[in-house]
GROMACS .gro file of C-alpha atoms in nm:
model
  272
    1MET     CA    1   0.000   0.000   0.000
    2GLY     CA    2   0.119   0.350  -0.078
    3LYS     CA    3   0.169   0.614   0.187
    4ILE     CA    4  -0.103   0.869   0.247
    5MET     CA    5   0.040   1.217   0.194
    6ILE     CA    6  -0.100   1.470   0.440
    7GLU     CA    7  -0.025   1.832   0.357
    8SER     CA    8   0.022   2.117   0.597
    9LEU     CA    9  -0.291   2.316   0.680
   10ILE     CA   10  -0.105   2.630   0.791
   11GLU     CA   11  -0.283   2.920   0.617
   12PHE     CA   12  -0.037   3.200   0.682
   13PRO     CA   13   0.344   3.230   0.680
   14ARG     CA   14   0.514   3.083   0.986
   15SER     CA   15   0.710   3.406   1.013
   16MET     CA   16   0.388   3.589   1.099
   17TYR     CA   17   0.328   3.371   1.406
   18ILE     CA   18   0.692   3.383   1.511
   19GLU     CA   19   0.678   3.763   1.497
   20ARG     CA   20   0.364   3.761   1.714
   21SER     CA   21   0.532   3.529   1.961
   22LYS     CA   22   0.830   3.763   1.986
   23LYS     CA   23   0.602   4.061   2.045
   24VAL     CA   24   0.420   3.870   2.320
   25ARG     CA   25   0.750   3.794   2.491
   26ASP     CA   26   0.856   4.158   2.472
   27LEU     CA   27   0.526   4.272   2.625
   28LEU     CA   28   0.547   4.007   2.897
   29MET     CA   29   0.899   4.121   2.976
   30ASP     CA   30   0.793   4.487   2.993
   31SER     CA   31   0.500   4.396   3.222
   32GLY     CA   32   0.695   4.163   3.452
   33ILE     CA   33   0.471   3.869   3.356
   34ASP     CA   34   0.596   3.512   3.309
   35ALA     CA   35   0.342   3.373   3.061
   36LEU     CA   36   0.018   3.434   2.872
   37PHE     CA   37  -0.250   3.166   2.919
   38LEU     CA   38  -0.517   3.151   2.647
   39THR     CA   39  -0.844   2.957   2.629
   40ASN     CA   40  -1.055   3.158   2.383
   41GLU     CA   41  -1.053   2.994   2.040
   42GLU     CA   42  -1.015   3.324   1.855
   43ASN     CA   43  -0.706   3.409   2.059
   44ILE     CA   44  -0.567   3.059   2.012
   45PHE     CA   45  -0.619   3.092   1.636
   46TYR     CA   46  -0.444   3.430   1.636
   47PHE     CA   47  -0.131   3.304   1.809
   48SER     CA   48  -0.118   2.941   1.690
   49GLY     CA   49  -0.293   2.933   1.352
   50VAL     CA   50  -0.527   2.652   1.461
   51ARG     CA   51  -0.895   2.696   1.378
   52PHE     CA   52  -1.155   2.460   1.512
   53PHE     CA   53  -1.483   2.333   1.370
   54PRO     CA   54  -1.753   2.405   1.451
   55PRO     CA   55  -1.644   2.767   1.502
   56GLY     CA   56  -1.710   2.938   1.830
   57VAL     CA   57  -1.666   2.835   2.190
   58SER     CA   58  -1.647   2.462   2.264
   59TYR     CA   59  -1.756   2.377   2.617
   60THR     CA   60  -1.701   2.001   2.577
   61ARG     CA   61  -1.360   2.004   2.402
   62PRO     CA   62  -1.183   2.330   2.490
   63SER     CA   63  -0.827   2.412   2.389
   64PHE     CA   64  -0.550   2.580   2.587
   65LEU     CA   65  -0.235   2.766   2.488
   66VAL     CA   66   0.056   2.875   2.706
   67LEU     CA   67   0.291   3.139   2.567
   68PRO     CA   68   0.580   3.158   2.815
   69ARG     CA   69   0.818   3.451   2.822
   70ASP     CA   70   1.133   3.238   2.841
   71SER     CA   71   1.046   2.910   2.666
   72ASP     CA   72   0.856   2.770   2.369
   73PRO     CA   73   0.475   2.771   2.354
   74ILE     CA   74   0.264   2.464   2.433
   75LEU     CA   75  -0.076   2.391   2.280
   76LEU     CA   76  -0.322   2.150   2.445
   77VAL     CA   77  -0.624   2.021   2.249
   78HIS     CA   78  -0.876   1.743   2.281
   79GLU     CA   79  -0.759   1.418   2.121
   80ASN     CA   80  -1.026   1.454   1.850
   81HIS     CA   81  -0.848   1.769   1.728
   82LEU     CA   82  -0.489   1.651   1.767
   83MET     CA   83  -0.396   1.570   1.406
   84HIS     CA   84  -0.572   1.878   1.271
   85ALA     CA   85  -0.395   2.096   1.527
   86LYS     CA   86  -0.051   1.953   1.449
   87LEU     CA   87  -0.101   2.018   1.077
   88SER     CA   88  -0.234   2.370   1.133
   89THR     CA   89   0.024   2.523   1.364
   90TRP     CA   90   0.384   2.635   1.375
   91ILE     CA   91   0.402   2.524   1.740
   92LYS     CA   92   0.611   2.211   1.792
   93ASP     CA   93   0.475   2.102   2.130
   94VAL     CA   94   0.112   2.005   2.068
   95ARG     CA   95  -0.047   1.782   2.332
   96SER     CA   96  -0.384   1.616   2.378
   97TYR     CA   97  -0.624   1.510   2.651
   98SER     CA   98  -0.920   1.272   2.650
   99GLU     CA   99  -1.160   1.415   2.908
  100MET     CA  100  -1.505   1.534   2.797
  101ASN     CA  101  -1.717   1.805   2.958
  102ALA     CA  102  -1.439   1.903   3.198
  103ALA     CA  103  -1.122   2.108   3.173
  104PRO     CA  104  -0.815   1.881   3.201
  105LEU     CA  105  -0.663   2.051   3.503
  106ASP     CA  106  -0.378   1.804   3.547
  107SER     CA  107  -0.272   1.851   3.183
  108ILE     CA  108  -0.293   2.228   3.217
  109ILE     CA  109  -0.082   2.224   3.531
  110GLN     CA  110   0.172   2.004   3.351
  111MET     CA  111   0.190   2.267   3.075
  112PHE     CA  112   0.277   2.532   3.333
  113LYS     CA  113   0.533   2.301   3.493
  114ASP     CA  114   0.705   2.214   3.164
  115SER     CA  115   0.708   2.582   3.067
  116GLY     CA  116   0.881   2.671   3.392
  117VAL     CA  117   0.600   2.901   3.503
  118LEU     CA  118   0.464   2.727   3.812
  119ASN     CA  119   0.448   2.967   4.108
  120SER     CA  120   0.467   3.255   3.863
  121LYS     CA  121   0.265   3.551   3.741
  122ILE     CA  122   0.043   3.448   3.449
  123ALA     CA  123  -0.171   3.674   3.233
  124ALA     CA  124  -0.511   3.536   3.134
  125GLU     CA  125  -0.828   3.646   2.952
  126LEU     CA  126  -0.979   3.828   3.249
  127GLY     CA  127  -1.043   4.178   3.115
  128TYR     CA  128  -1.202   4.383   2.839
  129GLU     CA  129  -1.409   4.169   2.596
  130GLN     CA  130  -1.232   3.852   2.709
  131ARG     CA  131  -1.364   3.532   2.867
  132ILE     CA  132  -1.199   3.229   3.024
  133ASN     CA  133  -1.331   2.922   2.841
  134MET     CA  134  -1.391   2.712   3.149
  135PRO     CA  135  -1.648   2.726   3.429
  136TYR     CA  136  -1.572   2.972   3.708
  137ILE     CA  137  -1.557   2.690   3.965
  138THR     CA  138  -1.306   2.503   3.748
  139PHE     CA  139  -1.086   2.810   3.716
  140ARG     CA  140  -1.101   2.859   4.093
  141ASN     CA  141  -0.997   2.494   4.138
  142LEU     CA  142  -0.701   2.558   3.908
  143GLU     CA  143  -0.599   2.858   4.116
  144MET     CA  144  -0.620   2.653   4.436
  145LYS     CA  145  -0.414   2.364   4.295
  146ILE     CA  146  -0.118   2.585   4.205
  147SER     CA  147   0.048   2.893   4.346
  148ASN     CA  148   0.032   3.099   4.029
  149GLN     CA  149  -0.092   3.456   4.037
  150PHE     CA  150  -0.341   3.507   3.754
  151ILE     CA  151  -0.377   3.864   3.633
  152ASP     CA  152  -0.557   4.033   3.346
  153GLY     CA  153  -0.378   3.996   3.012
  154SER     CA  154  -0.636   4.164   2.789
  155HIS     CA  155  -0.411   4.467   2.736
  156ILE     CA  156  -0.146   4.240   2.584
  157ILE     CA  157  -0.393   4.056   2.363
  158TRP     CA  158  -0.562   4.368   2.229
  159ARG     CA  159  -0.239   4.562   2.181
  160LEU     CA  160  -0.132   4.295   1.933
  161ARG     CA  161  -0.464   4.203   1.774
  162MET     CA  162  -0.580   4.559   1.707
  163LYS     CA  163  -0.288   4.626   1.471
  164LYS     CA  164  -0.341   4.416   1.160
  165MET     CA  165  -0.061   4.274   0.948
  166GLY     CA  166  -0.072   4.286   0.569
  167GLU     CA  167  -0.197   3.928   0.540
  168GLU     CA  168  -0.483   4.003   0.779
  169ILE     CA  169  -0.583   4.319   0.592
  170ASP     CA  170  -0.591   4.123   0.266
  171CYS     CA  171  -0.827   3.867   0.422
  172ILE     CA  172  -1.060   4.137   0.555
  173LYS     CA  173  -1.065   4.311   0.216
  174THR     CA  174  -1.149   3.981   0.045
  175ALA     CA  175  -1.429   3.917   0.295
  176CYS     CA  176  -1.569   4.266   0.225
  177ARG     CA  177  -1.560   4.212  -0.151
  178ILE     CA  178  -1.740   3.879  -0.117
  179LEU     CA  179  -2.005   4.036   0.107
  180GLY     CA  180  -2.068   4.326  -0.131
  181LYS     CA  181  -2.110   4.095  -0.427
  182ALA     CA  182  -2.333   3.861  -0.226
  183TYR     CA  183  -2.564   4.151  -0.136
  184ARG     CA  184  -2.594   4.255  -0.501
  185GLU     CA  185  -2.670   3.902  -0.620
  186LEU     CA  186  -2.912   3.838  -0.335
  187PHE     CA  187  -3.130   4.144  -0.395
  188GLU     CA  188  -3.159   4.052  -0.762
  189SER     CA  189  -3.293   3.710  -0.658
  190ILE     CA  190  -3.551   3.801  -0.391
  191VAL     CA  191  -3.913   3.782  -0.505
  192PRO     CA  192  -4.242   3.818  -0.317
  193GLY     CA  193  -4.353   3.490  -0.166
  194MET     CA  194  -4.010   3.385  -0.043
  195SER     CA  195  -3.977   3.338   0.331
  196GLU     CA  196  -3.721   3.518   0.541
  197LEU     CA  197  -3.559   3.181   0.609
  198GLU     CA  198  -3.534   3.110   0.236
  199VAL     CA  199  -3.366   3.446   0.176
  200ALA     CA  200  -3.121   3.380   0.461
  201SER     CA  201  -3.044   3.036   0.318
  202LEU     CA  202  -2.981   3.191  -0.025
  203MET     CA  203  -2.746   3.444   0.138
  204ARG     CA  204  -2.546   3.164   0.301
  205ALA     CA  205  -2.520   2.972  -0.025
  206THR     CA  206  -2.419   3.283  -0.220
  207ILE     CA  207  -2.145   3.373   0.028
  208CYS     CA  208  -1.998   3.021   0.009
  209ARG     CA  209  -2.024   3.007  -0.371
  210LEU     CA  210  -1.831   3.335  -0.397
  211GLY     CA  211  -1.544   3.203  -0.185
  212GLY     CA  212  -1.643   3.281   0.172
  213GLU     CA  213  -1.629   3.009   0.434
  214ARG     CA  214  -1.960   3.103   0.590
  215PRO     CA  215  -2.155   3.406   0.709
  216SER     CA  216  -2.025   3.541   1.038
  217PHE     CA  217  -2.388   3.626   1.114
  218ILE     CA  218  -2.715   3.697   0.934
  219VAL     CA  219  -2.980   3.935   1.064
  220LEU     CA  220  -3.262   3.926   0.810
  221SER     CA  221  -3.616   4.037   0.872
  222THR     CA  222  -3.913   4.213   0.723
  223ALA     CA  223  -4.022   4.473   0.975
  224ILE     CA  224  -4.365   4.392   1.119
  225ASP     CA  225  -4.582   4.650   1.295
  226SER     CA  226  -4.659   4.519   1.644
  227ASN     CA  227  -5.013   4.663   1.633
  228THR     CA  228  -5.128   4.563   1.285
  229HIS     CA  229  -4.890   4.266   1.236
  230GLN     CA  230  -4.842   4.393   0.880
  231GLY     CA  231  -4.516   4.448   0.697
  232ILE     CA  232  -4.372   4.801   0.699
  233SER     CA  233  -4.270   4.971   0.374
  234GLU     CA  234  -4.053   5.259   0.501
  235PHE     CA  235  -3.766   5.303   0.746
  236SER     CA  236  -3.788   5.475   1.085
  237PRO     CA  237  -3.627   5.433   1.430
  238HIS     CA  238  -3.935   5.226   1.516
  239THR     CA  239  -3.872   4.982   1.233
  240LEU     CA  240  -3.506   4.941   1.332
  241SER     CA  241  -3.606   4.794   1.668
  242LEU     CA  242  -3.836   4.551   1.486
  243MET     CA  243  -3.564   4.436   1.249
  244THR     CA  244  -3.292   4.320   1.484
  245ARG     CA  245  -3.407   3.960   1.510
  246PRO     CA  246  -3.325   3.631   1.337
  247PRO     CA  247  -3.514   3.539   1.018
  248LEU     CA  248  -3.851   3.368   1.052
  249ASP     CA  249  -4.067   3.147   0.831
  250ARG     CA  250  -4.267   3.452   0.724
  251ARG     CA  251  -4.350   3.513   0.360
  252ILE     CA  252  -4.235   3.843   0.211
  253LYS     CA  253  -4.504   4.054   0.046
  254SER     CA  254  -4.465   4.300  -0.240
  255GLY     CA  255  -4.372   4.649  -0.122
  256GLU     CA  256  -4.240   4.545   0.219
  257LEU     CA  257  -3.908   4.664   0.356
  258ILE     CA  258  -3.641   4.392   0.386
  259TRP     CA  259  -3.359   4.440   0.635
  260ILE     CA  260  -3.040   4.236   0.592
  261ASP     CA  261  -2.720   4.268   0.792
  262SER     CA  262  -2.449   4.010   0.746
  263GLY     CA  263  -2.076   3.942   0.746
  264VAL     CA  264  -1.838   3.702   0.576
  265VAL     CA  265  -1.567   3.481   0.725
  266TYR     CA  266  -1.260   3.434   0.505
  267LYS     CA  267  -0.962   3.242   0.644
  268GLY     CA  268  -1.086   3.317   0.993
  269TYR     CA  269  -1.125   3.694   0.939
  270ASN     CA  270  -1.459   3.873   0.933
  271SER     CA  271  -1.624   4.153   0.743
  272ASP     CA  272  -1.922   4.337   0.886
   0.00000   0.00000   0.00000
């Protein structure tokens, strides 16, 4: 039997991630912090290159990344994601765990130990627009098992993520182009009698056909007057409050106002 050739899934140059890692170390050094501990999948993608499916927060199979100041990073994923993670990242030390529905505290502690950051000051996702992807009780148990001091690391994360590199800007521009074209094609295809759900489904299909991975979100509705339960044909502040809802199985009538707000995901980057 011939060998199965498995190609790398890394989507961006390794140099981009190495540069980010260096910047993290410099910021940790300036702040007197020993490591950055990440659990949010968007942050893990940003620093490791690994994207998970389905997208969004996984409560049953979370991932964890330690970026130490003085040693190499370590990525910990559920065993179901191990091969994908190894093929998608520049990080050499990729580990796995088998537990379901619980954070693997022993494996996390081992990451800290092997990184030389036990009994140290560790920055975590504790601040502005950040969340720790584990239950509060579990995080408290982690704090009690070790002597680390966890502090807010959101200033480090946002200082890096807010300044986009050229490759990131190209992805966002591509996502915007796809979205603009999808809007134009969609409005040429909508006819009275279609349901809001059918229009949303057509939007999803159009985005994917044009090269997007998926919509980042779809808000699509025909504004309905709460008193008459009839569709509204003109815009006002009142109609805006009626529009911000998910699409329903309601048929669109001729002359009604259709509200669509959407975004496109391209290589992990969003347009809005």
